[in-house]
Amino acid sequence: MMNVNIDKIYDVLAREYPKWRVPVANLVDAQTKDPFKVLVGTLLSAQTRDEVTAVVCQKLFKKIKHYKDLEKIDVKSLQELIYPVSYYRTKAKHLKILARKLREEFDGVVPDEVDELVKLPGVGHKTANVTLATAFKKPAIGVDTHVHRLSNRFGYVKTKTRYETEMKLREILPKKYWVKYNTYLVALGQRICHPTSPKCSMCPLNKLCKKVGVTRSR
């Protein structure tokens, strides 16, 4: 790990974040304040662009307002509602089972612990952590491709997998930053810090970032 001023990086991101597009989980939370909808939106967002997921969520939540609505709708109709998110057929099946499990195992209430959330179909550590941080404001680090890429690019961690990144961040990232870390890095990764040819010239972290692995930038 390089000498990285994560406090300064976080402060800059917190200042700049309002200028950027809000990640879909935060958008759903702001609009609904409903952990169930945040969980569903986060699950749908996997491997799908946020702008696509946002449109789908807007359409979906006009009809699906409660886990009971998910239980009632047939899989084919649900697939049509969530198209064109990636893997929409699989996600529709997961959502149907998720609704049943919420009723049978959690009394219809979205759990607020990682170990319980990951028991739900289609919910991995990233989805669980994003749901905890976004819907419940509990300290959790959701590590997706953006958080993994940027944490390494900053020089803050040196890891090969998202799981390794999560474990390392849990070890070194001050807990006061956990809730918003995913939100800020996803917003930066979507807008500026792309996988290839990142827009370093317009990045507010240009002088703070070690640019690990960057061979070409704009």
CSV table of C-alpha atoms in Angstrom, one decimal:
chain,number,residue,atom,x,y,z
A,1,MET,CA,0.0,0.0,0.0
A,2,MET,CA,1.3,3.4,-1.0
A,3,ASN,CA,1.2,6.6,1.2
A,4,VAL,CA,-2.3,7.7,0.2
A,5,ASN,CA,-4.2,10.5,2.0
A,6,ILE,CA,-7.6,8.8,2.2
A,7,ASP,CA,-9.0,11.6,4.4
A,8,LYS,CA,-8.3,14.2,1.7
A,9,ILE,CA,-9.6,11.9,-1.0
A,10,TYR,CA,-12.8,11.4,0.9
A,11,ASP,CA,-13.2,15.1,1.6
A,12,VAL,CA,-12.8,15.9,-2.1
A,13,LEU,CA,-15.2,13.2,-3.2
A,14,ALA,CA,-17.8,14.4,-0.7
A,15,ARG,CA,-17.5,17.9,-2.0
A,16,GLU,CA,-17.7,16.9,-5.7
A,17,TYR,CA,-20.3,14.2,-5.5
A,18,PRO,CA,-23.4,16.5,-5.7
A,19,LYS,CA,-22.3,17.4,-9.2
A,20,TRP,CA,-22.4,13.8,-10.5
A,21,ARG,CA,-25.1,11.4,-11.4
A,22,VAL,CA,-26.4,9.6,-8.3
A,23,PRO,CA,-25.9,5.8,-8.2
A,24,VAL,CA,-29.1,3.9,-8.6
A,25,ALA,CA,-29.3,2.5,-5.1
A,26,ASN,CA,-29.0,6.0,-3.6
A,27,LEU,CA,-31.5,7.2,-6.1
A,28,VAL,CA,-34.1,4.6,-5.1
A,29,ASP,CA,-33.4,5.3,-1.4
A,30,ALA,CA,-33.9,9.0,-1.9
A,31,GLN,CA,-37.1,8.5,-3.8
A,32,THR,CA,-38.7,5.7,-1.6
A,33,LYS,CA,-36.9,5.3,1.7
A,34,ASP,CA,-37.8,1.7,1.4
A,35,PRO,CA,-35.2,-1.1,2.1
A,36,PHE,CA,-37.2,-3.6,0.0
A,37,LYS,CA,-36.9,-1.3,-3.1
A,38,VAL,CA,-33.3,-0.5,-2.4
A,39,LEU,CA,-32.5,-4.2,-2.2
A,40,VAL,CA,-34.4,-5.0,-5.5
A,41,GLY,CA,-32.9,-2.0,-7.3
A,42,THR,CA,-29.4,-3.0,-6.2
A,43,LEU,CA,-30.0,-6.6,-7.3
A,44,LEU,CA,-31.2,-5.5,-10.7
A,45,SER,CA,-28.2,-3.1,-11.1
A,46,ALA,CA,-25.7,-6.0,-11.2
A,47,GLN,CA,-23.9,-6.0,-14.6
A,48,THR,CA,-26.3,-3.3,-15.8
A,49,ARG,CA,-25.7,0.4,-16.5
A,50,ASP,CA,-27.3,2.6,-13.8
A,51,GLU,CA,-29.2,4.7,-16.3
A,52,VAL,CA,-30.9,1.5,-17.6
A,53,THR,CA,-31.6,0.2,-14.0
A,54,ALA,CA,-33.1,3.6,-13.0
A,55,VAL,CA,-35.6,3.5,-15.8
A,56,VAL,CA,-36.5,-0.1,-15.1
A,57,CYS,CA,-36.9,0.6,-11.4
A,58,GLN,CA,-39.2,3.5,-12.1
A,59,LYS,CA,-41.4,1.3,-14.2
A,60,LEU,CA,-41.2,-1.7,-11.9
A,61,PHE,CA,-42.1,0.2,-8.7
A,62,LYS,CA,-45.3,1.5,-10.2
A,63,LYS,CA,-46.6,-2.1,-10.0
A,64,ILE,CA,-44.4,-3.7,-7.4
A,65,LYS,CA,-44.7,-1.8,-4.1
A,66,HIS,CA,-44.3,-4.7,-1.7
A,67,TYR,CA,-42.8,-8.2,-1.5
A,68,LYS,CA,-46.4,-9.5,-1.7
A,69,ASP,CA,-46.7,-8.0,-5.2
A,70,LEU,CA,-43.6,-9.9,-6.3
A,71,GLU,CA,-45.2,-13.1,-5.0
A,72,LYS,CA,-48.4,-12.5,-7.0
A,73,ILE,CA,-46.9,-11.5,-10.3
A,74,ASP,CA,-45.9,-14.4,-12.7
A,75,VAL,CA,-42.3,-14.8,-13.8
A,76,LYS,CA,-43.0,-13.9,-17.5
A,77,SER,CA,-44.7,-10.6,-16.6
A,78,LEU,CA,-41.9,-9.8,-14.2
A,79,GLN,CA,-39.3,-10.5,-16.9
A,80,GLU,CA,-41.1,-8.1,-19.2
A,81,LEU,CA,-41.1,-5.5,-16.4
A,82,ILE,CA,-37.4,-5.6,-15.7
A,83,TYR,CA,-36.2,-6.0,-19.3
A,84,PRO,CA,-33.6,-4.8,-20.5
A,85,VAL,CA,-31.5,-5.3,-17.4
A,86,SER,CA,-28.7,-7.9,-17.8
A,87,TYR,CA,-29.7,-11.5,-17.0
A,88,TYR,CA,-33.4,-10.3,-16.6
A,89,ARG,CA,-34.7,-13.9,-16.8
A,90,THR,CA,-32.5,-15.1,-14.0
A,91,LYS,CA,-33.1,-12.0,-12.0
A,92,ALA,CA,-36.8,-12.4,-12.3
A,93,LYS,CA,-36.6,-15.9,-10.9
A,94,HIS,CA,-34.4,-14.7,-8.1
A,95,LEU,CA,-36.9,-12.0,-7.2
A,96,LYS,CA,-39.7,-14.4,-7.1
A,97,ILE,CA,-37.9,-16.7,-4.7
A,98,LEU,CA,-36.6,-13.7,-2.7
A,99,ALA,CA,-40.2,-12.5,-2.1
A,100,ARG,CA,-41.2,-16.0,-0.8
A,101,LYS,CA,-38.1,-16.2,1.5
A,102,LEU,CA,-38.8,-12.7,2.9
A,103,ARG,CA,-42.2,-13.9,3.9
A,104,GLU,CA,-41.3,-17.4,5.1
A,105,GLU,CA,-38.0,-16.6,6.9
A,106,PHE,CA,-38.0,-12.9,7.7
A,107,ASP,CA,-41.7,-12.0,8.3
A,108,GLY,CA,-41.7,-9.9,5.2
A,109,VAL,CA,-39.0,-7.6,6.6
A,110,VAL,CA,-35.7,-7.0,4.7
A,111,PRO,CA,-32.9,-8.1,7.1
A,112,ASP,CA,-30.2,-5.6,8.1
A,113,GLU,CA,-27.3,-8.0,8.6
A,114,VAL,CA,-25.0,-9.2,5.8
A,115,ASP,CA,-25.2,-12.9,7.0
A,116,GLU,CA,-28.9,-12.8,6.6
A,117,LEU,CA,-29.1,-10.8,3.4
A,118,VAL,CA,-26.8,-13.2,1.5
A,119,LYS,CA,-29.2,-16.0,2.2
A,120,LEU,CA,-31.6,-14.4,-0.3
A,121,PRO,CA,-31.2,-15.5,-4.0
A,122,GLY,CA,-29.2,-13.2,-6.2
A,123,VAL,CA,-27.8,-11.3,-3.2
A,124,GLY,CA,-24.0,-11.5,-2.8
A,125,HIS,CA,-21.7,-9.5,-0.5
A,126,LYS,CA,-21.7,-6.4,-2.7
A,127,THR,CA,-25.5,-6.2,-3.0
A,128,ALA,CA,-25.9,-6.9,0.8
A,129,ASN,CA,-23.3,-4.3,1.8
A,130,VAL,CA,-24.8,-1.6,-0.6
A,131,THR,CA,-28.2,-2.3,0.8
A,132,LEU,CA,-27.0,-2.1,4.4
A,133,ALA,CA,-25.1,1.2,3.8
A,134,THR,CA,-27.8,2.8,1.6
A,135,ALA,CA,-31.1,1.7,3.1
A,136,PHE,CA,-30.1,1.2,6.8
A,137,LYS,CA,-27.1,3.6,7.0
A,138,LYS,CA,-25.1,0.9,8.7
A,139,PRO,CA,-21.3,0.8,8.2
A,140,ALA,CA,-20.7,-1.6,5.3
A,141,ILE,CA,-18.5,-1.5,2.2
A,142,GLY,CA,-20.1,-2.5,-1.0
A,143,VAL,CA,-17.2,-3.4,-3.4
A,144,ASP,CA,-18.2,-3.5,-7.0
A,145,THR,CA,-16.0,-3.1,-10.1
A,146,HIS,CA,-15.7,0.6,-9.5
A,147,VAL,CA,-14.7,0.4,-5.9
A,148,HIS,CA,-12.2,-2.4,-6.6
A,149,ARG,CA,-10.7,-0.5,-9.6
A,150,LEU,CA,-10.4,2.9,-8.0
A,151,SER,CA,-9.2,1.7,-4.6
A,152,ASN,CA,-6.3,0.0,-6.4
A,153,ARG,CA,-5.8,3.0,-8.8
A,154,PHE,CA,-5.5,5.4,-5.9
A,155,GLY,CA,-2.8,3.1,-4.5
A,156,TYR,CA,-4.8,2.7,-1.4
A,157,VAL,CA,-5.0,-1.1,-1.7
A,158,LYS,CA,-3.1,-3.7,-3.8
A,159,THR,CA,-5.6,-6.5,-4.4
A,160,LYS,CA,-6.6,-8.8,-7.2
A,161,THR,CA,-10.2,-9.5,-6.5
A,162,ARG,CA,-13.2,-7.6,-5.2
A,163,TYR,CA,-13.4,-9.9,-2.2
A,164,GLU,CA,-9.7,-9.1,-1.3
A,165,THR,CA,-10.5,-5.4,-1.7
A,166,GLU,CA,-13.5,-5.6,0.6
A,167,MET,CA,-11.4,-7.5,3.3
A,168,LYS,CA,-8.5,-5.0,3.0
A,169,LEU,CA,-10.8,-2.0,3.1
A,170,ARG,CA,-12.5,-3.4,6.2
A,171,GLU,CA,-9.0,-3.5,7.7
A,172,ILE,CA,-7.7,0.0,6.8
A,173,LEU,CA,-10.5,2.3,5.8
A,174,PRO,CA,-11.8,4.4,8.7
A,175,LYS,CA,-15.2,3.2,9.7
A,176,LYS,CA,-16.7,6.6,9.5
A,177,TYR,CA,-16.2,6.4,5.7
A,178,TRP,CA,-17.8,3.0,5.1
A,179,VAL,CA,-21.4,4.1,4.4
A,180,LYS,CA,-20.6,6.6,1.6
A,181,TYR,CA,-17.4,5.0,0.2
A,182,ASN,CA,-19.2,2.9,-2.4
A,183,THR,CA,-21.5,5.8,-3.3
A,184,TYR,CA,-18.7,8.2,-4.0
A,185,LEU,CA,-16.4,5.8,-5.9
A,186,VAL,CA,-19.2,4.5,-8.1
A,187,ALA,CA,-20.2,8.0,-9.1
A,188,LEU,CA,-16.5,8.9,-9.8
A,189,GLY,CA,-16.0,5.6,-11.7
A,190,GLN,CA,-19.1,6.1,-13.9
A,191,ARG,CA,-18.4,9.7,-14.8
A,192,ILE,CA,-14.6,10.2,-14.8
A,193,CYS,CA,-12.4,7.3,-13.7
A,194,HIS,CA,-13.1,4.8,-16.5
A,195,PRO,CA,-11.4,1.4,-16.7
A,196,THR,CA,-9.4,2.5,-19.8
A,197,SER,CA,-8.4,6.0,-20.7
A,198,PRO,CA,-9.7,7.7,-17.5
A,199,LYS,CA,-10.4,11.4,-17.7
A,200,CYS,CA,-7.5,12.4,-15.3
A,201,SER,CA,-7.3,15.9,-16.6
A,202,MET,CA,-10.8,16.7,-15.3
A,203,CYS,CA,-10.6,14.5,-12.1
A,204,PRO,CA,-10.7,16.4,-8.8
A,205,LEU,CA,-8.4,13.7,-7.4
A,206,ASN,CA,-5.8,14.2,-10.2
A,207,LYS,CA,-3.0,15.4,-7.8
A,208,LEU,CA,-3.9,12.9,-5.0
A,209,CYS,CA,-4.3,9.7,-7.1
A,210,LYS,CA,-1.2,7.5,-7.7
A,211,LYS,CA,-2.7,6.4,-11.0
A,212,VAL,CA,-1.6,2.8,-10.5
A,213,GLY,CA,-1.9,0.8,-13.8
A,214,VAL,CA,-2.9,3.9,-15.9
A,215,THR,CA,-1.0,3.8,-19.2
A,216,ARG,CA,-3.2,6.2,-21.1
A,217,SER,CA,-5.5,9.0,-19.9
A,218,ARG,CA,-7.4,12.0,-21.1
